[in-house]
């Protein structure tokens, strides 16, 4: 959530900063601002609402200068307003900040007692006043910032400038992402890679508790003790066009269509049909540990939690080990039972999700081995893990996750087979059949994208419903949850996902002729039971949308609308039941005119609690 950009170079900074913020819009925001330094002075421009408002203000009041910082804010402390928008200034010092300062009340009171006057309700303004104190005392900007950070409790990514040293930007991070971009005689700062791609693919990821200083002469990285840090330069393989819409109306629609390609990239180099086996290049646990695992705990938030629920089914079936799936925001606030024989699996698209990272650290402190499934290389969660499975989905810009979810399920599918083999729980022929099916799966999903126009017609039919119910069993229960989440996230229609067998324990009371009920009913071990649930819905006049396997005509007379799915192994059904529900959510939202890529109140990467 929120976005930071920074620039030091020879070009005009304002337009570069504004374009960078536009590429971070998907992170979620309610206000924005820029600060540009020129001729020993820093000019600040801020606005509430979309970046178009800031662009209009910039057209009326141009900011001149070749050094600056910018920010998109998602309100935590203080309402969305121009006064609370970043950057914040105190004397010569200007600051932008992502994160939450947990001890801000005490710090604010102490600064106020020393004569500082605050102009906003934000915790961020503390940084500008505290750093100003240190600059006024004669410390350099980087040393002043370092001294202030020692007293900060909480999460932060900050960028700081000062007219006392108008040739540099100082940055620091703790539990909130920050990346340096290395250009040709110019240097950039951003919260995420897409903001950097038009200018460079050479980047340096800051780690926890690190600082950086950017000038025309280069950059340096330090720890909070002031010691220099050597950090490897990474080359990003994404192209700028991968972070563009590619002719689609929204990023979300583009990313739905990218899923077959993303799945190929997740599988690439990881399956051998000759052996048959799975190769996971960054999973380093030995077979002895794999065999003595007593329990697996999967921890995640939101859509990634739904992927974890699918993973539970897959891992228990393939590896014969008990699996618990926990919400990261709950795990860290109890006394969880994990230890040296526990495998803790963190699932996060960004690798920066605050609750998941905190849960990971808690599990690790209790002796668990940590494996992470994430998309962003060198992210905080990736760095804190013993083992890794990168999904290689490429940049996902839409707030409502699609291809990240699909590749998370696929990564967990690969791991289930990997672990099942090492625990001796899978017959080689079963492994071969599963891997052959996985190799063909992206093509199956590509074929399934052809249901788009049919689902668009259904969206026209059901777009004015006030409530939806989604029902699934077994591996498709998490997909019912995910389908409901997608609809409510972007269309603002109330929707619930339910285990179909639980329908009679409450939700059945809601069903009437106004209620669309999406029933996931592909052929499989739960088919007869889910068909019975469908009949119960129809008996109460519910409007049934059924997802059934191609060739199945048994439900024709009971469902109002039917979407057919290609036949796949039951363990792989989530990959085919997901796609129509993504299209349904997308088209209902688009027809209602909501902001599909940036739904209200939501952020792409939740890096604060």
Coordinates of C-alpha atoms in Angstrom, one line a residue:
X1 CA 0.0 0.0 0.0
X2 CA 1.1 3.6 -0.7
X3 CA 3.9 4.3 -3.1
X4 CA 7.2 6.1 -2.9
X5 CA 9.3 7.4 -5.8
X6 CA 12.5 9.4 -5.9
X7 CA 14.9 10.8 -8.5
X8 CA 18.4 12.2 -8.7
X9 CA 19.7 13.0 -12.1
X10 CA 20.0 15.7 -14.8
X11 CA 16.4 15.5 -16.2
X12 CA 13.4 17.4 -14.8
X13 CA 12.2 15.4 -11.9
X14 CA 8.5 16.3 -11.6
X15 CA 7.3 14.4 -14.7
X16 CA 9.5 11.4 -13.9
X17 CA 8.1 11.3 -10.4
X18 CA 4.5 11.7 -11.5
X19 CA 4.8 8.9 -14.1
X20 CA 6.4 6.7 -11.5
X21 CA 3.5 7.2 -9.1
X22 CA 1.1 6.4 -11.9
X23 CA 2.8 3.0 -12.2
X24 CA 2.3 2.5 -8.5
X25 CA -1.4 3.4 -8.5
X26 CA -2.4 -0.3 -8.1
X27 CA -1.0 -0.2 -4.6
X28 CA -4.0 1.8 -3.5
X29 CA -4.1 5.5 -2.4
X30 CA -6.4 8.4 -1.6
X31 CA -4.0 11.4 -2.0
X32 CA -0.7 12.2 -3.6
X33 CA 2.1 14.7 -3.6
X34 CA 5.5 15.7 -5.0
X35 CA 8.5 17.6 -3.7
X36 CA 11.2 19.0 -6.0
X37 CA 14.4 20.7 -5.0
X38 CA 15.9 23.5 -7.1
X39 CA 18.3 26.4 -6.3
X40 CA 18.4 25.6 -2.6
X41 CA 14.6 25.5 -2.1
X42 CA 12.1 22.6 -2.1
X43 CA 8.6 23.1 -3.5
X44 CA 5.8 20.8 -2.5
X45 CA 2.6 20.1 -4.4
X46 CA -0.2 17.9 -2.9
X47 CA -3.7 16.9 -3.8
X48 CA -6.6 14.6 -2.6
X49 CA -8.0 11.9 -4.9
X50 CA -6.6 10.4 -8.1
X51 CA -3.3 11.4 -9.6
X52 CA -5.1 13.3 -12.4
X53 CA -5.8 15.9 -9.7
X54 CA -2.1 16.1 -8.9
X55 CA -1.3 16.3 -12.7
X56 CA -3.7 19.2 -13.1
X57 CA -2.2 21.0 -10.2
X58 CA 1.3 20.4 -11.6
X59 CA 0.2 21.8 -15.0
X60 CA -1.0 25.0 -13.2
X61 CA 2.1 25.2 -10.9
X62 CA 5.1 23.5 -12.5
X63 CA 7.9 22.3 -10.3
X64 CA 11.4 22.8 -11.6
X65 CA 14.4 20.8 -10.5
X66 CA 16.3 17.6 -11.1
X67 CA 15.9 16.0 -7.6
X68 CA 12.7 15.1 -5.9
X69 CA 10.5 12.6 -4.1
X70 CA 6.9 11.7 -4.5
X71 CA 4.2 9.7 -2.7
X72 CA 0.7 8.2 -3.0
X73 CA -1.0 7.9 0.4
X74 CA -3.5 5.4 1.7
X75 CA -4.8 6.9 5.0
X76 CA -3.9 5.2 8.2
X77 CA -3.4 8.1 10.7
X78 CA -5.6 11.0 9.7
X79 CA -8.3 11.3 7.1
X80 CA -7.6 11.8 3.4
X81 CA -6.9 15.5 3.0
X82 CA -4.4 17.8 1.4
X83 CA -2.9 18.6 4.9
X84 CA -2.4 14.9 5.6
X85 CA -1.0 14.1 2.1
X86 CA 2.7 13.6 1.8
X87 CA 5.4 15.0 1.4
X88 CA 5.7 16.6 4.9
X89 CA 8.1 19.4 5.6
X90 CA 9.7 20.9 8.7
X91 CA 12.2 23.6 8.0
X92 CA 14.7 22.4 5.4
X93 CA 13.6 18.7 5.7
X94 CA 11.0 17.0 3.5
X95 CA 9.8 13.4 4.0
X96 CA 7.6 10.8 2.4
X97 CA 6.8 7.6 4.4
X98 CA 5.0 4.3 4.0
X99 CA 4.2 2.3 7.1
X100 CA 3.0 2.9 10.6
X101 CA 5.0 4.5 13.5
X102 CA 3.6 2.6 16.5
X103 CA 5.1 5.0 19.1
X104 CA 4.0 8.1 17.2
X105 CA 2.0 9.5 20.1
X106 CA 4.9 9.6 22.5
X107 CA 7.3 10.9 19.9
X108 CA 4.8 13.6 18.9
X109 CA 4.2 14.7 22.5
X110 CA 8.0 15.0 23.1
X111 CA 8.5 17.0 19.9
X112 CA 5.6 19.3 20.7
X113 CA 7.0 19.9 24.2
X114 CA 10.3 21.0 22.5
X115 CA 8.4 23.6 20.5
X116 CA 7.6 21.8 17.2
X117 CA 4.3 22.7 15.6
X118 CA 2.5 19.9 13.7
X119 CA 0.3 20.7 10.7
X120 CA -1.2 17.3 10.0
X121 CA -2.7 14.4 11.8
X122 CA -0.2 11.9 10.4
X123 CA 2.5 9.8 12.1
X124 CA 4.7 10.6 9.1
X125 CA 5.2 14.3 10.1
X126 CA 7.2 13.1 13.1
X127 CA 10.0 12.1 10.8
X128 CA 10.3 15.6 9.3
X129 CA 10.4 17.3 12.7
X130 CA 12.7 14.8 14.3
X131 CA 15.2 14.8 11.4
X132 CA 15.1 18.6 11.3
X133 CA 16.2 18.7 15.0
X134 CA 19.2 16.6 14.1
X135 CA 20.1 18.6 11.0
X136 CA 19.8 21.8 13.0
X137 CA 22.2 20.3 15.5
X138 CA 24.8 20.0 12.7
X139 CA 24.5 16.4 11.6
X140 CA 24.5 15.4 8.0
X141 CA 21.2 14.3 6.4
X142 CA 22.0 10.6 6.4
X143 CA 23.4 10.7 10.0
X144 CA 20.4 12.8 11.2
X145 CA 18.0 10.2 9.6
X146 CA 20.0 7.3 11.1
X147 CA 19.8 8.8 14.6
X148 CA 16.0 9.3 14.3
X149 CA 15.3 5.8 13.1
X150 CA 16.9 4.4 16.2
X151 CA 13.9 5.7 18.2
X152 CA 11.2 4.5 15.7
X153 CA 9.0 1.6 16.6
X154 CA 7.0 0.1 13.7
X155 CA 7.3 -0.2 10.0
X156 CA 8.6 2.3 7.5
X157 CA 10.0 3.1 4.1
X158 CA 11.1 6.7 3.9
X159 CA 12.7 9.1 1.5
X160 CA 14.1 12.3 2.8
X161 CA 15.6 15.5 1.2
X162 CA 16.9 18.6 2.8
X163 CA 17.8 22.0 1.4
X164 CA 20.9 21.9 3.6
X165 CA 22.2 19.1 1.2
X166 CA 20.2 19.7 -2.0
X167 CA 22.1 17.2 -4.0
X168 CA 20.9 14.0 -2.3
X169 CA 18.0 11.7 -1.4
X170 CA 18.3 9.6 1.8
X171 CA 16.1 6.5 2.1
X172 CA 15.6 3.7 4.7
X173 CA 13.3 0.8 5.2
X174 CA 12.0 -1.6 7.8
X175 CA 9.1 -4.0 6.9
X176 CA 8.0 -1.9 3.9
X177 CA 9.6 -2.4 0.4
X178 CA 12.0 0.1 -1.2
X179 CA 14.1 -0.4 -4.3
X180 CA 17.0 1.6 -5.9
X181 CA 17.0 1.9 -9.7
X182 CA 20.4 2.4 -11.3
X183 CA 20.3 4.4 -14.5
X184 CA 22.9 6.0 -16.8
X185 CA 24.1 8.9 -14.7
X186 CA 20.8 9.0 -12.7
X187 CA 19.3 7.1 -9.8
X188 CA 15.8 6.2 -8.9
X189 CA 13.9 5.1 -5.8
X190 CA 10.5 3.2 -5.8
X191 CA 8.3 1.0 -3.7
X192 CA 8.0 -1.5 -6.5
X193 CA 9.6 -2.5 -9.8
X194 CA 7.0 -1.2 -12.3
X195 CA 7.9 2.4 -11.4
X196 CA 11.5 1.8 -12.5
X197 CA 11.0 -0.2 -15.7
X198 CA 10.8 2.7 -18.1
X199 CA 14.2 3.9 -17.0
X200 CA 16.2 0.8 -15.9
X201 CA 16.1 -2.9 -15.2
X202 CA 19.2 -2.7 -12.9
X203 CA 18.0 -2.6 -9.3
X204 CA 19.2 -2.9 -5.7
X205 CA 16.7 -4.2 -3.1
X206 CA 17.1 -2.6 0.4
X207 CA 16.9 -5.1 3.2
X208 CA 15.4 -4.7 6.6
X209 CA 17.1 -2.0 8.7
X210 CA 19.1 -0.6 5.8
X211 CA 19.6 3.0 4.5
X212 CA 20.7 4.4 1.2
X213 CA 22.0 7.7 -0.1
X214 CA 21.5 8.7 -3.7
X215 CA 23.5 11.4 -5.5
X216 CA 24.6 12.2 -9.0
X217 CA 27.8 10.5 -8.2
X218 CA 26.2 7.2 -7.3
X219 CA 24.6 5.5 -4.3
X220 CA 25.7 3.8 -1.1
X221 CA 23.9 1.4 1.2
X222 CA 24.4 1.4 5.0
X223 CA 23.0 -0.4 8.0
X224 CA 21.4 1.4 10.9
X225 CA 24.8 1.4 12.7
X226 CA 26.3 3.4 9.8
X227 CA 28.4 0.5 8.4
X228 CA 28.6 0.1 4.6
X229 CA 26.7 -2.8 3.1
X230 CA 27.6 -4.5 -0.2
X231 CA 24.4 -5.3 -2.1
X232 CA 24.1 -7.2 -5.3
X233 CA 22.7 -5.5 -8.3
X234 CA 19.7 -7.5 -9.7
X235 CA 18.6 -7.4 -13.3
X236 CA 14.8 -7.4 -13.7
X237 CA 13.6 -9.6 -16.6
X238 CA 10.2 -8.0 -16.9
X239 CA 9.8 -5.7 -19.8
X240 CA 8.0 -2.4 -19.5
X241 CA 5.2 -3.8 -21.8
X242 CA 4.5 -6.5 -19.2
X243 CA 3.4 -3.8 -16.8
X244 CA 1.1 -2.2 -19.4
X245 CA -2.5 -3.2 -20.2
X246 CA -1.6 -4.6 -23.6
X247 CA -4.8 -3.5 -25.3
X248 CA -7.1 -4.7 -22.5
X249 CA -9.5 -2.3 -20.8
X250 CA -8.1 -3.1 -17.3
X251 CA -5.0 -4.7 -15.8
X252 CA -7.2 -7.4 -14.2
X253 CA -8.6 -8.5 -17.5
X254 CA -5.1 -8.6 -19.0
X255 CA -3.8 -10.6 -16.0
X256 CA -6.7 -13.2 -16.4
X257 CA -5.6 -13.7 -20.0
X258 CA -1.9 -14.0 -18.9
X259 CA -2.6 -17.0 -16.7
X260 CA -1.6 -19.7 -19.2
X261 CA 1.7 -17.9 -19.8
X262 CA 2.3 -17.4 -16.1
X263 CA 1.6 -21.1 -15.4
X264 CA 4.1 -22.1 -18.0
X265 CA 6.7 -19.9 -16.3
X266 CA 5.9 -21.4 -12.9
X267 CA 6.4 -24.9 -14.3
X268 CA 9.4 -24.2 -16.5
X269 CA 12.4 -26.3 -15.7
X270 CA 10.7 -27.9 -12.7
X271 CA 9.2 -31.1 -14.1
X272 CA 10.9 -34.1 -15.5
X273 CA 8.6 -36.6 -17.1
X274 CA 11.5 -39.1 -17.8
X275 CA 12.3 -39.6 -14.2
X276 CA 9.4 -38.6 -13.3
X277 CA 10.2 -36.0 -10.6
X278 CA 9.8 -32.4 -9.6
X279 CA 12.8 -30.1 -9.3
X280 CA 12.5 -27.1 -7.0
X281 CA 15.7 -25.2 -7.4
X282 CA 15.4 -23.1 -4.2
X283 CA 14.0 -25.8 -1.9
X284 CA 17.0 -26.9 0.1
X285 CA 15.5 -29.2 2.7
X286 CA 17.0 -32.7 2.7
X287 CA 15.0 -35.9 2.5
X288 CA 15.6 -36.7 6.1
X289 CA 13.8 -33.5 7.2
X290 CA 11.0 -34.1 4.6
X291 CA 10.4 -37.5 6.1
X292 CA 10.3 -36.3 9.7
X293 CA 7.9 -33.4 9.2
X294 CA 5.1 -33.9 11.7
X295 CA 2.9 -31.0 10.6
X296 CA 2.6 -28.4 7.9
X297 CA 1.3 -24.9 8.7
X298 CA 0.3 -22.7 5.7
X299 CA -0.1 -19.1 6.6
X300 CA -1.4 -16.3 4.4
X301 CA -3.9 -13.5 4.0
X302 CA -6.8 -12.9 1.6
X303 CA -6.6 -14.6 -1.8
X304 CA -3.2 -16.3 -0.8
X305 CA -5.1 -17.9 2.1
X306 CA -7.5 -19.4 -0.4
X307 CA -4.5 -20.8 -2.3
X308 CA -3.3 -22.2 1.0
X309 CA -6.6 -24.0 1.5
X310 CA -6.2 -25.6 -1.9
X311 CA -2.6 -26.5 -1.0
X312 CA -3.8 -28.2 2.2
X313 CA -5.9 -30.6 0.2
X314 CA -3.1 -31.3 -2.2
X315 CA -0.3 -31.8 0.4
X316 CA -2.3 -34.0 2.7
X317 CA -3.4 -36.2 -0.2
X318 CA 0.1 -36.4 -1.8
X319 CA 2.4 -36.5 1.2
X320 CA 0.1 -37.9 4.0
X321 CA 1.0 -35.3 6.5
X322 CA -1.5 -33.1 8.4
X323 CA -1.8 -29.5 7.2
X324 CA -3.2 -26.6 9.0
X325 CA -4.1 -23.3 7.1
X326 CA -4.0 -20.2 9.2
X327 CA -4.8 -16.5 8.7
X328 CA -1.5 -14.7 9.3
X329 CA -3.3 -12.0 11.2
X330 CA -4.6 -14.6 13.7
X331 CA -1.5 -16.8 13.9
X332 CA 0.8 -14.2 15.4
X333 CA -1.6 -13.2 18.2
X334 CA -2.0 -16.5 19.9
X335 CA 0.5 -19.0 21.3
X336 CA 0.9 -21.2 18.2
X337 CA 2.1 -24.8 18.5
X338 CA 5.1 -25.1 16.1
X339 CA 8.5 -26.5 16.6
X340 CA 11.5 -28.1 14.8
X341 CA 9.4 -30.8 13.2
X342 CA 7.0 -28.2 11.7
X343 CA 7.2 -26.9 8.2
X344 CA 5.8 -23.4 8.0
X345 CA 4.7 -22.3 4.5
X346 CA 4.2 -18.6 3.9
X347 CA 2.2 -17.6 0.8
X348 CA 2.4 -14.0 -0.4
X349 CA 2.3 -12.4 -3.9
X350 CA 4.4 -9.4 -2.9
X351 CA 6.6 -11.1 -0.3
X352 CA 6.0 -8.0 1.8
X353 CA 2.6 -8.7 3.4
X354 CA 3.1 -7.4 7.0
X355 CA 1.0 -10.0 8.9
X356 CA 2.5 -12.9 6.9
X357 CA 6.0 -11.7 7.5
X358 CA 5.4 -11.3 11.2
X359 CA 3.8 -14.8 11.4
X360 CA 6.8 -16.2 9.6
X361 CA 9.2 -14.6 12.0
X362 CA 7.2 -16.0 14.9
X363 CA 7.2 -19.5 13.5
X364 CA 11.0 -19.3 12.8
X365 CA 11.7 -18.1 16.4
X366 CA 9.9 -21.2 17.6
X367 CA 12.1 -23.5 15.5
X368 CA 10.0 -24.2 12.5
X369 CA 11.5 -24.5 9.0
X370 CA 10.1 -21.9 6.7
X371 CA 9.2 -22.4 3.0
X372 CA 7.7 -19.4 1.1
X373 CA 5.7 -19.2 -2.0
X374 CA 6.0 -15.7 -3.5
X375 CA 6.2 -13.8 -6.8
X376 CA 8.7 -11.0 -6.0
X377 CA 12.3 -12.0 -6.0
X378 CA 14.4 -10.9 -3.0
X379 CA 11.3 -9.6 -1.1
X380 CA 11.3 -9.5 2.7
X381 CA 9.5 -12.9 3.0
X382 CA 11.8 -14.5 0.5
X383 CA 14.9 -13.3 2.3
X384 CA 13.6 -14.6 5.7
X385 CA 12.9 -18.1 4.4
X386 CA 14.9 -21.3 4.4
X387 CA 13.3 -22.6 1.2
X388 CA 11.6 -20.8 -1.7
X389 CA 9.3 -21.4 -4.6
X390 CA 9.1 -18.4 -6.8
X391 CA 5.9 -18.3 -8.9
X392 CA 7.4 -16.2 -11.8
X393 CA 4.0 -14.8 -12.5
X394 CA 5.4 -11.4 -13.6
X395 CA 4.0 -8.1 -12.4
X396 CA 0.5 -8.2 -11.2
X397 CA -1.0 -4.7 -11.1
X398 CA -4.7 -5.3 -10.5
X399 CA -5.5 -5.2 -6.8
X400 CA -7.8 -8.2 -7.2
X401 CA -5.3 -11.1 -7.6
X402 CA -5.8 -13.5 -10.5
X403 CA -2.6 -14.9 -12.0
X404 CA -0.8 -14.7 -8.7
X405 CA -3.5 -16.9 -7.2
X406 CA -3.3 -19.4 -10.0
X407 CA 0.5 -19.7 -9.8
X408 CA 0.4 -20.0 -6.0
X409 CA -1.9 -23.0 -6.3
X410 CA 0.4 -24.4 -9.0
X411 CA 3.5 -23.9 -6.8
X412 CA 1.8 -25.7 -4.0
X413 CA 0.8 -28.5 -6.4
X414 CA 4.4 -28.9 -7.4
X415 CA 5.5 -28.9 -3.7
X416 CA 2.8 -31.5 -2.8
X417 CA 4.3 -33.9 -5.4
X418 CA 7.9 -33.0 -4.4
X419 CA 7.1 -33.8 -0.7
X420 CA 5.0 -36.8 -1.5
X421 CA 7.9 -38.4 -3.4
X422 CA 10.4 -37.7 -0.6
X423 CA 8.1 -39.1 2.0
X424 CA 7.5 -42.3 -0.1
X425 CA 3.7 -41.6 -0.2
X426 CA 3.3 -41.4 -4.0
X427 CA 3.4 -44.3 -6.4
X428 CA 5.7 -43.4 -9.4
X429 CA 2.9 -43.9 -11.9
X430 CA 0.6 -41.6 -9.9
X431 CA 3.5 -39.0 -10.0
X432 CA 3.9 -39.5 -13.8
X433 CA 0.1 -39.0 -14.4
X434 CA 0.0 -35.9 -12.2
X435 CA 3.0 -34.3 -13.8
X436 CA 1.8 -35.1 -17.4
X437 CA -1.5 -33.4 -16.4
X438 CA 0.3 -30.4 -15.1
X439 CA 2.3 -30.0 -18.3
X440 CA -0.9 -29.9 -20.2
X441 CA -2.7 -27.7 -17.7
X442 CA -1.7 -24.2 -19.2
X443 CA -3.2 -25.3 -22.5
X444 CA -6.4 -26.4 -20.8
X445 CA -6.7 -23.0 -19.1
X446 CA -6.0 -21.3 -22.4
X447 CA -8.9 -23.2 -23.9
X448 CA -11.1 -22.2 -21.0
X449 CA -10.5 -18.5 -21.6
X450 CA -13.0 -19.0 -24.5
X451 CA -15.9 -18.9 -22.0
X452 CA -15.4 -15.1 -21.6
X453 CA -18.3 -14.0 -23.9
X454 CA -20.7 -16.5 -22.2
X455 CA -19.7 -15.2 -18.8
X456 CA -20.1 -11.6 -20.1
X457 CA -23.7 -12.5 -21.0
X458 CA -24.3 -13.9 -17.5
X459 CA -22.8 -10.7 -16.0
X460 CA -25.5 -8.6 -17.9
X461 CA -28.1 -10.9 -16.4
X462 CA -27.0 -10.9 -12.8
X463 CA -25.2 -7.5 -12.4
X464 CA -28.1 -6.0 -10.4
X465 CA -28.3 -8.7 -7.7
X466 CA -27.7 -7.5 -4.2
X467 CA -26.2 -10.8 -2.9
X468 CA -24.5 -13.9 -4.3
X469 CA -23.8 -17.3 -2.7
X470 CA -21.0 -19.5 -4.0
X471 CA -21.0 -23.2 -3.1
X472 CA -18.2 -25.8 -3.4
X473 CA -16.9 -29.0 -1.9
X474 CA -13.5 -30.5 -1.5
X475 CA -10.8 -28.8 -3.5
X476 CA -13.5 -26.5 -4.9
X477 CA -14.6 -25.1 -1.6
X478 CA -11.7 -22.7 -1.5
X479 CA -12.6 -21.6 -5.0
X480 CA -16.1 -20.8 -3.8
X481 CA -14.5 -18.6 -1.2
X482 CA -12.2 -17.0 -3.8
X483 CA -15.1 -16.4 -6.3
X484 CA -17.1 -14.6 -3.6
X485 CA -14.1 -12.5 -2.6
X486 CA -13.4 -11.5 -6.2
X487 CA -17.0 -10.3 -6.7
X488 CA -17.2 -8.3 -3.4
X489 CA -13.7 -6.8 -3.9
X490 CA -14.4 -5.2 -7.2
X491 CA -18.2 -4.9 -7.7
X492 CA -19.1 -4.1 -4.1
X493 CA -21.9 -6.7 -4.2
X494 CA -22.2 -8.7 -1.0
X495 CA -21.1 -12.3 -1.7
X496 CA -20.4 -15.3 0.5
X497 CA -18.5 -18.5 -0.3
X498 CA -19.6 -21.6 1.6
X499 CA -18.8 -25.2 2.0
X500 CA -21.9 -26.7 0.2
X501 CA -22.4 -29.2 3.0
X502 CA -22.8 -26.4 5.5
X503 CA -25.6 -24.7 3.4
X504 CA -28.3 -26.2 5.6
X505 CA -26.7 -24.9 8.7
X506 CA -27.6 -21.3 8.0
X507 CA -27.1 -19.9 4.5
X508 CA -30.2 -21.7 3.1
X509 CA -32.3 -19.2 5.0
X510 CA -31.1 -16.5 2.6
X511 CA -32.1 -18.2 -0.6
X512 CA -35.0 -16.9 -2.6
X513 CA -35.9 -16.0 -6.2
X514 CA -33.6 -12.9 -6.0
X515 CA -30.5 -14.9 -4.9
X516 CA -28.0 -16.0 -7.6
X517 CA -26.2 -19.1 -6.3
X518 CA -23.0 -20.2 -8.1
X519 CA -22.5 -24.0 -7.7
X520 CA -19.1 -25.6 -8.5
X521 CA -20.2 -29.0 -9.7
X522 CA -17.5 -30.6 -11.9
X523 CA -17.4 -34.4 -12.1
X524 CA -15.6 -36.0 -9.1
X525 CA -15.9 -37.6 -5.8
X526 CA -18.2 -34.9 -4.4
X527 CA -20.4 -34.8 -7.5
X528 CA -23.5 -36.5 -6.1
X529 CA -23.4 -34.4 -2.9
X530 CA -23.0 -31.1 -4.7
X531 CA -25.8 -32.0 -7.1
X532 CA -28.1 -32.6 -4.1
X533 CA -27.1 -29.2 -2.7
X534 CA -28.0 -27.7 -6.1
X535 CA -31.5 -29.3 -6.0
X536 CA -32.0 -27.8 -2.5
X537 CA -31.2 -24.4 -3.8
X538 CA -33.6 -24.8 -6.7
X539 CA -36.4 -26.0 -4.4
X540 CA -36.2 -22.6 -2.7
X541 CA -36.3 -20.8 -6.1
X542 CA -32.6 -19.7 -6.0
X543 CA -31.2 -18.8 -9.4
X544 CA -28.5 -21.4 -10.1
X545 CA -25.3 -20.8 -12.1
X546 CA -23.7 -24.2 -12.3
X547 CA -20.1 -25.0 -13.4
X548 CA -20.1 -28.5 -14.8
X549 CA -17.8 -30.8 -16.6
X550 CA -18.1 -30.8 -20.4
X551 CA -20.5 -33.5 -21.5
X552 CA -22.4 -33.6 -18.2
X553 CA -26.1 -33.0 -19.0
X554 CA -27.5 -34.3 -15.7
X555 CA -28.0 -30.8 -14.2
X556 CA -29.5 -29.2 -17.3
X557 CA -33.0 -29.1 -16.0
X558 CA -32.0 -27.8 -12.5
X559 CA -29.7 -24.9 -13.3
X560 CA -30.7 -21.6 -14.8
X561 CA -27.3 -21.2 -16.4
X562 CA -24.5 -23.6 -17.1
X563 CA -20.8 -23.0 -17.7
X564 CA -19.0 -26.1 -19.0
X565 CA -15.4 -26.9 -17.9
X566 CA -12.8 -29.1 -19.6
X567 CA -12.3 -32.4 -17.8
X568 CA -9.2 -32.6 -15.6
X569 CA -7.9 -34.6 -12.7
X570 CA -9.9 -33.8 -9.6
X571 CA -6.8 -32.4 -7.9
X572 CA -6.5 -29.9 -10.7
X573 CA -10.1 -28.8 -10.8
X574 CA -9.4 -25.5 -8.9
X575 CA -7.5 -24.3 -12.0
X576 CA -10.5 -24.6 -14.2
X577 CA -13.3 -23.6 -11.8
X578 CA -11.4 -20.4 -11.0
X579 CA -11.3 -18.8 -14.4
X580 CA -15.1 -18.4 -15.0
X581 CA -15.5 -16.9 -11.6
X582 CA -12.7 -14.4 -12.3
X583 CA -14.5 -13.4 -15.5
X584 CA -17.8 -13.1 -13.7
X585 CA -16.4 -10.8 -11.0
X586 CA -14.6 -8.7 -13.7
X587 CA -17.6 -8.2 -16.0
X588 CA -20.1 -7.6 -13.2
X589 CA -17.8 -4.9 -11.8
X590 CA -17.1 -3.4 -15.3
X591 CA -20.8 -3.2 -16.2
X592 CA -21.5 -1.5 -12.8
X593 CA -18.8 1.0 -13.6
X594 CA -16.6 0.4 -10.5
X595 CA -12.9 1.0 -10.5
X596 CA -11.8 -2.5 -11.3
X597 CA -8.1 -2.2 -10.9
X598 CA -8.2 0.1 -7.9
X599 CA -11.3 -0.8 -5.9
X600 CA -12.2 1.5 -3.0
X601 CA -10.5 1.1 0.4
X602 CA -8.2 -1.7 -0.9
X603 CA -4.4 -1.8 -1.5
X604 CA -2.4 -4.3 -3.6
X605 CA 0.2 -5.1 -1.0
X606 CA -0.8 -4.7 2.7
X607 CA 2.5 -3.8 4.3
X608 CA 0.9 -2.5 7.5
X609 CA -1.4 -4.2 10.0

